[in-house]
């Protein structure tokens, strides 16, 4: 029976590989047709079907022009027109990782908006975790860096606490819970090595520093902005 089950799985995988190119092409054709119909219907109503896309690209161009980019992209006097277009597009896609929902999503990507939103959430969570760990290491010095197991435990706990962000909870509320959990975990773990005093003496500072990450728009936090560049 086990051999038969494995044979069925192999056959299913083979069929998937065989039909994947066809399914991908059908998906592409469907997206093209749907997008074309959407553009035509909006034009008939006197609406610019690419208004949000133009604004999205314009924001990327302005960031490059003022050297206030999200990524490391730059346009210099030696950059030709073709390269400039690619750089602007790359910078525009970087904005999707830190997307501000107040902006209208570019029409050219609307069919994949849900997937881009998931990437955005994952990116934000990763950067928030990294920001917290760097802030914590700055306050505690080399102590946490010496105990990788504690860092791993903290990361796993923070990931769980961030699970409700941004769908159910605001970042400020989540950071309060995270700051309390960080204090408890680091204290309980470091007490095993008789080094819990660093947490006791810096408890208020640690809590305030973690909460400060959410006091303004998170992408304006100095550590967060630095991480975005990498």
PDB file of C-alpha atoms in Angstrom:
ATOM      1  CA  UNK A   1       0.000   0.000   0.000  1.00  0.00           C
ATOM      2  CA  UNK A   2       2.837   2.357   0.846  1.00  0.00           C
ATOM      3  CA  UNK A   3       4.503   1.769  -2.520  1.00  0.00           C
ATOM      4  CA  UNK A   4       1.182   2.400  -4.275  1.00  0.00           C
ATOM      5  CA  UNK A   5       0.728   5.683  -2.413  1.00  0.00           C
ATOM      6  CA  UNK A   6       4.223   6.807  -3.404  1.00  0.00           C
ATOM      7  CA  UNK A   7       3.510   5.912  -7.032  1.00  0.00           C
ATOM      8  CA  UNK A   8       0.325   8.022  -6.943  1.00  0.00           C
ATOM      9  CA  UNK A   9       2.250  10.964  -5.499  1.00  0.00           C
ATOM     10  CA  UNK A  10       4.931  10.619  -8.187  1.00  0.00           C
ATOM     11  CA  UNK A  11       2.261  10.520 -10.884  1.00  0.00           C
ATOM     12  CA  UNK A  12       0.542  13.598  -9.448  1.00  0.00           C
ATOM     13  CA  UNK A  13       3.858  15.498  -9.325  1.00  0.00           C
ATOM     14  CA  UNK A  14       4.599  14.455 -12.911  1.00  0.00           C
ATOM     15  CA  UNK A  15       1.206  15.753 -14.090  1.00  0.00           C
ATOM     16  CA  UNK A  16       1.745  19.038 -12.257  1.00  0.00           C
ATOM     17  CA  UNK A  17       5.111  19.508 -13.940  1.00  0.00           C
ATOM     18  CA  UNK A  18       3.594  18.686 -17.318  1.00  0.00           C
ATOM     19  CA  UNK A  19       0.664  21.092 -17.013  1.00  0.00           C
ATOM     20  CA  UNK A  20       2.434  23.922 -15.134  1.00  0.00           C
ATOM     21  CA  UNK A  21       3.569  25.801 -18.312  1.00  0.00           C
ATOM     22  CA  UNK A  22       0.025  25.627 -19.712  1.00  0.00           C
ATOM     23  CA  UNK A  23      -1.526  26.821 -16.441  1.00  0.00           C
ATOM     24  CA  UNK A  24       0.989  29.655 -16.178  1.00  0.00           C
ATOM     25  CA  UNK A  25       0.253  30.775 -19.736  1.00  0.00           C
ATOM     26  CA  UNK A  26      -3.496  30.655 -19.080  1.00  0.00           C
ATOM     27  CA  UNK A  27      -3.012  32.742 -15.931  1.00  0.00           C
ATOM     28  CA  UNK A  28      -0.977  35.315 -17.882  1.00  0.00           C
ATOM     29  CA  UNK A  29      -3.603  35.470 -20.649  1.00  0.00           C
ATOM     30  CA  UNK A  30      -6.383  35.862 -18.068  1.00  0.00           C
ATOM     31  CA  UNK A  31      -4.558  38.723 -16.323  1.00  0.00           C
ATOM     32  CA  UNK A  32      -3.900  40.481 -19.631  1.00  0.00           C
ATOM     33  CA  UNK A  33      -7.542  40.161 -20.731  1.00  0.00           C
ATOM     34  CA  UNK A  34      -8.917  41.261 -17.363  1.00  0.00           C
ATOM     35  CA  UNK A  35      -6.580  44.254 -17.183  1.00  0.00           C
ATOM     36  CA  UNK A  36      -7.424  45.294 -20.751  1.00  0.00           C
ATOM     37  CA  UNK A  37     -11.154  45.187 -19.996  1.00  0.00           C
ATOM     38  CA  UNK A  38     -10.622  47.210 -16.822  1.00  0.00           C
ATOM     39  CA  UNK A  39      -8.674  49.892 -18.695  1.00  0.00           C
ATOM     40  CA  UNK A  40     -11.291  50.108 -21.453  1.00  0.00           C
ATOM     41  CA  UNK A  41     -14.182  50.432 -18.997  1.00  0.00           C
ATOM     42  CA  UNK A  42     -12.433  53.184 -17.039  1.00  0.00           C
ATOM     43  CA  UNK A  43     -11.546  55.101 -20.203  1.00  0.00           C
ATOM     44  CA  UNK A  44     -15.222  54.956 -21.236  1.00  0.00           C
ATOM     45  CA  UNK A  45     -16.089  56.609 -17.904  1.00  0.00           C
ATOM     46  CA  UNK A  46     -13.455  59.293 -18.454  1.00  0.00           C
ATOM     47  CA  UNK A  47     -11.135  57.914 -15.760  1.00  0.00           C
ATOM     48  CA  UNK A  48      -7.393  57.624 -16.254  1.00  0.00           C
ATOM     49  CA  UNK A  49      -6.834  53.849 -15.814  1.00  0.00           C
ATOM     50  CA  UNK A  50      -3.172  54.318 -14.874  1.00  0.00           C
ATOM     51  CA  UNK A  51      -3.380  57.345 -12.564  1.00  0.00           C
ATOM     52  CA  UNK A  52      -2.150  55.484  -9.463  1.00  0.00           C
ATOM     53  CA  UNK A  53       0.628  53.784 -11.452  1.00  0.00           C
ATOM     54  CA  UNK A  54       1.914  57.150 -12.666  1.00  0.00           C
ATOM     55  CA  UNK A  55       1.914  58.487  -9.073  1.00  0.00           C
ATOM     56  CA  UNK A  56       3.689  55.333  -7.850  1.00  0.00           C
ATOM     57  CA  UNK A  57       6.463  55.757 -10.430  1.00  0.00           C
ATOM     58  CA  UNK A  58       6.613  59.509  -9.828  1.00  0.00           C
ATOM     59  CA  UNK A  59       7.195  58.959  -6.101  1.00  0.00           C
ATOM     60  CA  UNK A  60      10.081  56.617  -6.943  1.00  0.00           C
ATOM     61  CA  UNK A  61      11.551  59.185  -9.337  1.00  0.00           C
ATOM     62  CA  UNK A  62      11.291  61.958  -6.723  1.00  0.00           C
ATOM     63  CA  UNK A  63      12.994  59.795  -4.080  1.00  0.00           C
ATOM     64  CA  UNK A  64      15.855  59.134  -6.482  1.00  0.00           C
ATOM     65  CA  UNK A  65      16.038  62.802  -7.389  1.00  0.00           C
ATOM     66  CA  UNK A  66      16.349  63.840  -3.708  1.00  0.00           C
ATOM     67  CA  UNK A  67      18.586  60.891  -2.699  1.00  0.00           C
ATOM     68  CA  UNK A  68      15.915  59.731  -0.254  1.00  0.00           C
ATOM     69  CA  UNK A  69      15.531  56.244  -1.663  1.00  0.00           C
ATOM     70  CA  UNK A  70      14.179  53.140   0.044  1.00  0.00           C
ATOM     71  CA  UNK A  71      16.804  50.953  -1.613  1.00  0.00           C
ATOM     72  CA  UNK A  72      20.392  51.708  -2.617  1.00  0.00           C
ATOM     73  CA  UNK A  73      19.445  52.818  -6.124  1.00  0.00           C
ATOM     74  CA  UNK A  74      20.941  55.984  -7.611  1.00  0.00           C
ATOM     75  CA  UNK A  75      20.752  57.820 -10.909  1.00  0.00           C
ATOM     76  CA  UNK A  76      23.937  59.621 -11.903  1.00  0.00           C
ATOM     77  CA  UNK A  77      24.999  61.722 -14.877  1.00  0.00           C
ATOM     78  CA  UNK A  78      26.482  58.558 -16.398  1.00  0.00           C
ATOM     79  CA  UNK A  79      23.175  56.655 -16.224  1.00  0.00           C
ATOM     80  CA  UNK A  80      21.565  56.281 -19.646  1.00  0.00           C
ATOM     81  CA  UNK A  81      17.815  56.452 -20.261  1.00  0.00           C
ATOM     82  CA  UNK A  82      17.318  52.674 -20.362  1.00  0.00           C
ATOM     83  CA  UNK A  83      19.178  52.172 -17.088  1.00  0.00           C
ATOM     84  CA  UNK A  84      17.286  55.081 -15.484  1.00  0.00           C
ATOM     85  CA  UNK A  85      13.940  53.464 -16.314  1.00  0.00           C
ATOM     86  CA  UNK A  86      15.006  50.190 -14.717  1.00  0.00           C
ATOM     87  CA  UNK A  87      16.329  51.967 -11.600  1.00  0.00           C
ATOM     88  CA  UNK A  88      13.086  53.941 -11.200  1.00  0.00           C
ATOM     89  CA  UNK A  89      11.056  50.741 -11.537  1.00  0.00           C
ATOM     90  CA  UNK A  90      13.258  48.910  -9.018  1.00  0.00           C
ATOM     91  CA  UNK A  91      12.897  51.757  -6.515  1.00  0.00           C
ATOM     92  CA  UNK A  92       9.134  51.753  -7.093  1.00  0.00           C
ATOM     93  CA  UNK A  93       8.950  48.038  -6.311  1.00  0.00           C
ATOM     94  CA  UNK A  94      10.926  48.677  -3.100  1.00  0.00           C
ATOM     95  CA  UNK A  95       8.059  50.890  -1.969  1.00  0.00           C
ATOM     96  CA  UNK A  96       5.728  47.871  -2.105  1.00  0.00           C
ATOM     97  CA  UNK A  97       7.758  46.279   0.712  1.00  0.00           C
ATOM     98  CA  UNK A  98       6.988  49.250   2.980  1.00  0.00           C
ATOM     99  CA  UNK A  99       3.645  50.087   1.444  1.00  0.00           C
ATOM    100  CA  UNK A 100       1.572  52.892   2.946  1.00  0.00           C
ATOM    101  CA  UNK A 101      -2.128  51.932   2.614  1.00  0.00           C
ATOM    102  CA  UNK A 102      -3.005  55.623   2.299  1.00  0.00           C
ATOM    103  CA  UNK A 103      -1.626  55.461  -1.254  1.00  0.00           C
ATOM    104  CA  UNK A 104      -3.699  53.974  -4.044  1.00  0.00           C
ATOM    105  CA  UNK A 105      -2.247  50.679  -5.240  1.00  0.00           C
ATOM    106  CA  UNK A 106      -0.839  50.842  -8.811  1.00  0.00           C
ATOM    107  CA  UNK A 107      -3.387  49.530 -11.292  1.00  0.00           C
ATOM    108  CA  UNK A 108      -0.786  47.470 -13.154  1.00  0.00           C
ATOM    109  CA  UNK A 109      -0.323  45.317 -10.028  1.00  0.00           C
ATOM    110  CA  UNK A 110      -3.881  45.178  -8.724  1.00  0.00           C
ATOM    111  CA  UNK A 111      -4.435  41.536  -9.666  1.00  0.00           C
ATOM    112  CA  UNK A 112      -1.504  40.595  -7.416  1.00  0.00           C
ATOM    113  CA  UNK A 113      -2.284  43.063  -4.639  1.00  0.00           C
ATOM    114  CA  UNK A 114      -3.041  40.350  -2.057  1.00  0.00           C
ATOM    115  CA  UNK A 115       0.284  38.627  -2.675  1.00  0.00           C
ATOM    116  CA  UNK A 116       2.214  41.903  -2.546  1.00  0.00           C
ATOM    117  CA  UNK A 117       0.439  42.746   0.687  1.00  0.00           C
ATOM    118  CA  UNK A 118       1.595  39.467   2.223  1.00  0.00           C
ATOM    119  CA  UNK A 119       5.181  40.224   1.184  1.00  0.00           C
ATOM    120  CA  UNK A 120       4.790  43.704   2.699  1.00  0.00           C
ATOM    121  CA  UNK A 121       3.571  42.275   6.031  1.00  0.00           C
ATOM    122  CA  UNK A 122       6.391  39.708   6.139  1.00  0.00           C
ATOM    123  CA  UNK A 123       8.969  42.413   5.370  1.00  0.00           C
ATOM    124  CA  UNK A 124       7.599  44.748   8.043  1.00  0.00           C
ATOM    125  CA  UNK A 125       7.613  41.990  10.666  1.00  0.00           C
ATOM    126  CA  UNK A 126      11.177  40.988   9.788  1.00  0.00           C
ATOM    127  CA  UNK A 127      12.416  44.580  10.000  1.00  0.00           C
ATOM    128  CA  UNK A 128      10.570  45.191  13.288  1.00  0.00           C
ATOM    129  CA  UNK A 129      12.114  42.072  14.838  1.00  0.00           C
ATOM    130  CA  UNK A 130      15.571  43.133  13.648  1.00  0.00           C
ATOM    131  CA  UNK A 131      15.052  46.660  14.990  1.00  0.00           C
ATOM    132  CA  UNK A 132      14.023  45.319  18.417  1.00  0.00           C
ATOM    133  CA  UNK A 133      17.013  42.974  18.593  1.00  0.00           C
ATOM    134  CA  UNK A 134      19.475  45.732  17.630  1.00  0.00           C
ATOM    135  CA  UNK A 135      17.968  48.159  20.171  1.00  0.00           C
ATOM    136  CA  UNK A 136      18.113  45.463  22.853  1.00  0.00           C
ATOM    137  CA  UNK A 137      21.727  44.580  22.035  1.00  0.00           C
ATOM    138  CA  UNK A 138      22.683  48.251  22.163  1.00  0.00           C
ATOM    139  CA  UNK A 139      21.281  48.573  25.700  1.00  0.00           C
ATOM    140  CA  UNK A 140      22.600  45.290  27.095  1.00  0.00           C
ATOM    141  CA  UNK A 141      25.989  45.396  25.394  1.00  0.00           C
ATOM    142  CA  UNK A 142      27.727  42.101  24.676  1.00  0.00           C
ATOM    143  CA  UNK A 143      25.702  40.015  27.128  1.00  0.00           C
ATOM    144  CA  UNK A 144      22.948  38.988  24.727  1.00  0.00           C
ATOM    145  CA  UNK A 145      25.420  38.510  21.893  1.00  0.00           C
ATOM    146  CA  UNK A 146      27.146  35.888  24.037  1.00  0.00           C
ATOM    147  CA  UNK A 147      23.986  33.785  24.349  1.00  0.00           C
ATOM    148  CA  UNK A 148      22.600  32.864  20.935  1.00  0.00           C
ATOM    149  CA  UNK A 149      19.968  30.591  22.523  1.00  0.00           C
ATOM    150  CA  UNK A 150      18.374  33.586  24.273  1.00  0.00           C
ATOM    151  CA  UNK A 151      18.326  35.582  21.035  1.00  0.00           C
ATOM    152  CA  UNK A 152      16.672  32.688  19.207  1.00  0.00           C
ATOM    153  CA  UNK A 153      14.078  32.317  21.967  1.00  0.00           C
ATOM    154  CA  UNK A 154      13.290  36.038  21.862  1.00  0.00           C
ATOM    155  CA  UNK A 155      12.907  36.008  18.088  1.00  0.00           C
ATOM    156  CA  UNK A 156      10.472  33.074  18.199  1.00  0.00           C
ATOM    157  CA  UNK A 157       8.393  34.805  20.881  1.00  0.00           C
ATOM    158  CA  UNK A 158       8.354  38.139  19.048  1.00  0.00           C
ATOM    159  CA  UNK A 159       7.245  36.387  15.842  1.00  0.00           C
ATOM    160  CA  UNK A 160       4.244  34.971  17.706  1.00  0.00           C
ATOM    161  CA  UNK A 161       3.369  38.338  19.256  1.00  0.00           C
ATOM    162  CA  UNK A 162       3.577  40.026  15.840  1.00  0.00           C
ATOM    163  CA  UNK A 163       1.124  37.536  14.375  1.00  0.00           C
ATOM    164  CA  UNK A 164      -1.786  39.950  14.982  1.00  0.00           C
ATOM    165  CA  UNK A 165       0.011  42.871  13.339  1.00  0.00           C
ATOM    166  CA  UNK A 166      -1.253  44.653  11.303  1.00  0.00           C
ATOM    167  CA  UNK A 167      -4.588  42.882  10.748  1.00  0.00           C
ATOM    168  CA  UNK A 168      -5.917  42.873  14.329  1.00  0.00           C
ATOM    169  CA  UNK A 169      -3.653  45.101  16.409  1.00  0.00           C
ATOM    170  CA  UNK A 170      -1.790  48.358  15.956  1.00  0.00           C
ATOM    171  CA  UNK A 171       1.984  48.287  16.270  1.00  0.00           C
ATOM    172  CA  UNK A 172       1.955  50.449  19.411  1.00  0.00           C
ATOM    173  CA  UNK A 173      -0.227  47.898  21.222  1.00  0.00           C
ATOM    174  CA  UNK A 174       1.860  44.947  20.036  1.00  0.00           C
ATOM    175  CA  UNK A 175       5.112  46.629  21.125  1.00  0.00           C
ATOM    176  CA  UNK A 176       3.799  46.993  24.681  1.00  0.00           C
ATOM    177  CA  UNK A 177       3.281  43.229  24.870  1.00  0.00           C
ATOM    178  CA  UNK A 178       6.654  42.598  23.222  1.00  0.00           C
ATOM    179  CA  UNK A 179       8.520  44.873  25.661  1.00  0.00           C
ATOM    180  CA  UNK A 180       7.013  43.045  28.639  1.00  0.00           C
ATOM    181  CA  UNK A 181       7.802  39.640  27.144  1.00  0.00           C
ATOM    182  CA  UNK A 182      11.374  40.660  26.303  1.00  0.00           C
ATOM    183  CA  UNK A 183      11.975  41.776  29.893  1.00  0.00           C
ATOM    184  CA  UNK A 184      10.544  38.556  31.328  1.00  0.00           C
ATOM    185  CA  UNK A 185      12.382  36.226  28.953  1.00  0.00           C
ATOM    186  CA  UNK A 186      15.785  37.896  29.161  1.00  0.00           C
ATOM    187  CA  UNK A 187      15.557  38.141  32.955  1.00  0.00           C
ATOM    188  CA  UNK A 188      14.494  34.492  33.374  1.00  0.00           C
ATOM    189  CA  UNK A 189      17.200  33.246  31.016  1.00  0.00           C
ATOM    190  CA  UNK A 190      20.063  35.434  32.229  1.00  0.00           C
ATOM    191  CA  UNK A 191      19.356  34.607  35.867  1.00  0.00           C
ATOM    192  CA  UNK A 192      20.621  31.114  35.037  1.00  0.00           C
ATOM    193  CA  UNK A 193      24.018  32.676  34.365  1.00  0.00           C
ATOM    194  CA  UNK A 194      23.815  35.142  37.278  1.00  0.00           C
ATOM    195  CA  UNK A 195      23.669  38.065  34.828  1.00  0.00           C
ATOM    196  CA  UNK A 196      20.066  39.236  35.236  1.00  0.00           C
ATOM    197  CA  UNK A 197      21.156  42.546  36.796  1.00  0.00           C
ATOM    198  CA  UNK A 198      21.686  44.057  33.345  1.00  0.00           C
ATOM    199  CA  UNK A 199      17.948  43.613  32.700  1.00  0.00           C
ATOM    200  CA  UNK A 200      16.855  44.746  36.168  1.00  0.00           C
ATOM    201  CA  UNK A 201      18.960  47.914  35.923  1.00  0.00           C
ATOM    202  CA  UNK A 202      17.751  48.719  32.392  1.00  0.00           C
ATOM    203  CA  UNK A 203      14.141  47.535  32.529  1.00  0.00           C
ATOM    204  CA  UNK A 204      12.567  50.978  32.034  1.00  0.00           C
ATOM    205  CA  UNK A 205      15.063  51.889  29.312  1.00  0.00           C
ATOM    206  CA  UNK A 206      14.403  48.626  27.421  1.00  0.00           C
ATOM    207  CA  UNK A 207      10.621  49.034  27.612  1.00  0.00           C
ATOM    208  CA  UNK A 208      10.723  52.691  26.556  1.00  0.00           C
ATOM    209  CA  UNK A 209      13.137  51.981  23.672  1.00  0.00           C
ATOM    210  CA  UNK A 210      10.961  49.165  22.290  1.00  0.00           C
ATOM    211  CA  UNK A 211       7.781  51.217  22.638  1.00  0.00           C
ATOM    212  CA  UNK A 212       9.498  54.172  20.911  1.00  0.00           C
ATOM    213  CA  UNK A 213       9.710  52.118  17.709  1.00  0.00           C
ATOM    214  CA  UNK A 214       5.961  52.617  17.284  1.00  0.00           C
ATOM    215  CA  UNK A 215       5.603  56.192  18.520  1.00  0.00           C
ATOM    216  CA  UNK A 216       5.883  57.593  15.000  1.00  0.00           C
ATOM    217  CA  UNK A 217       5.579  55.887  11.634  1.00  0.00           C
ATOM    218  CA  UNK A 218       7.843  52.863  12.053  1.00  0.00           C
ATOM    219  CA  UNK A 219       9.771  53.497   8.835  1.00  0.00           C
ATOM    220  CA  UNK A 220      10.982  56.808  10.340  1.00  0.00           C
ATOM    221  CA  UNK A 221      12.785  55.020  13.182  1.00  0.00           C
ATOM    222  CA  UNK A 222      16.560  55.469  12.748  1.00  0.00           C
ATOM    223  CA  UNK A 223      17.443  51.769  13.138  1.00  0.00           C
ATOM    224  CA  UNK A 224      14.527  50.697  10.937  1.00  0.00           C
ATOM    225  CA  UNK A 225      15.631  53.103   8.171  1.00  0.00           C
ATOM    226  CA  UNK A 226      19.178  51.762   8.372  1.00  0.00           C
ATOM    227  CA  UNK A 227      17.965  48.153   8.065  1.00  0.00           C
ATOM    228  CA  UNK A 228      15.886  49.051   5.014  1.00  0.00           C
ATOM    229  CA  UNK A 229      19.069  50.005   3.191  1.00  0.00           C
ATOM    230  CA  UNK A 230      20.366  46.457   3.581  1.00  0.00           C
TER     231      UNK A 230
END
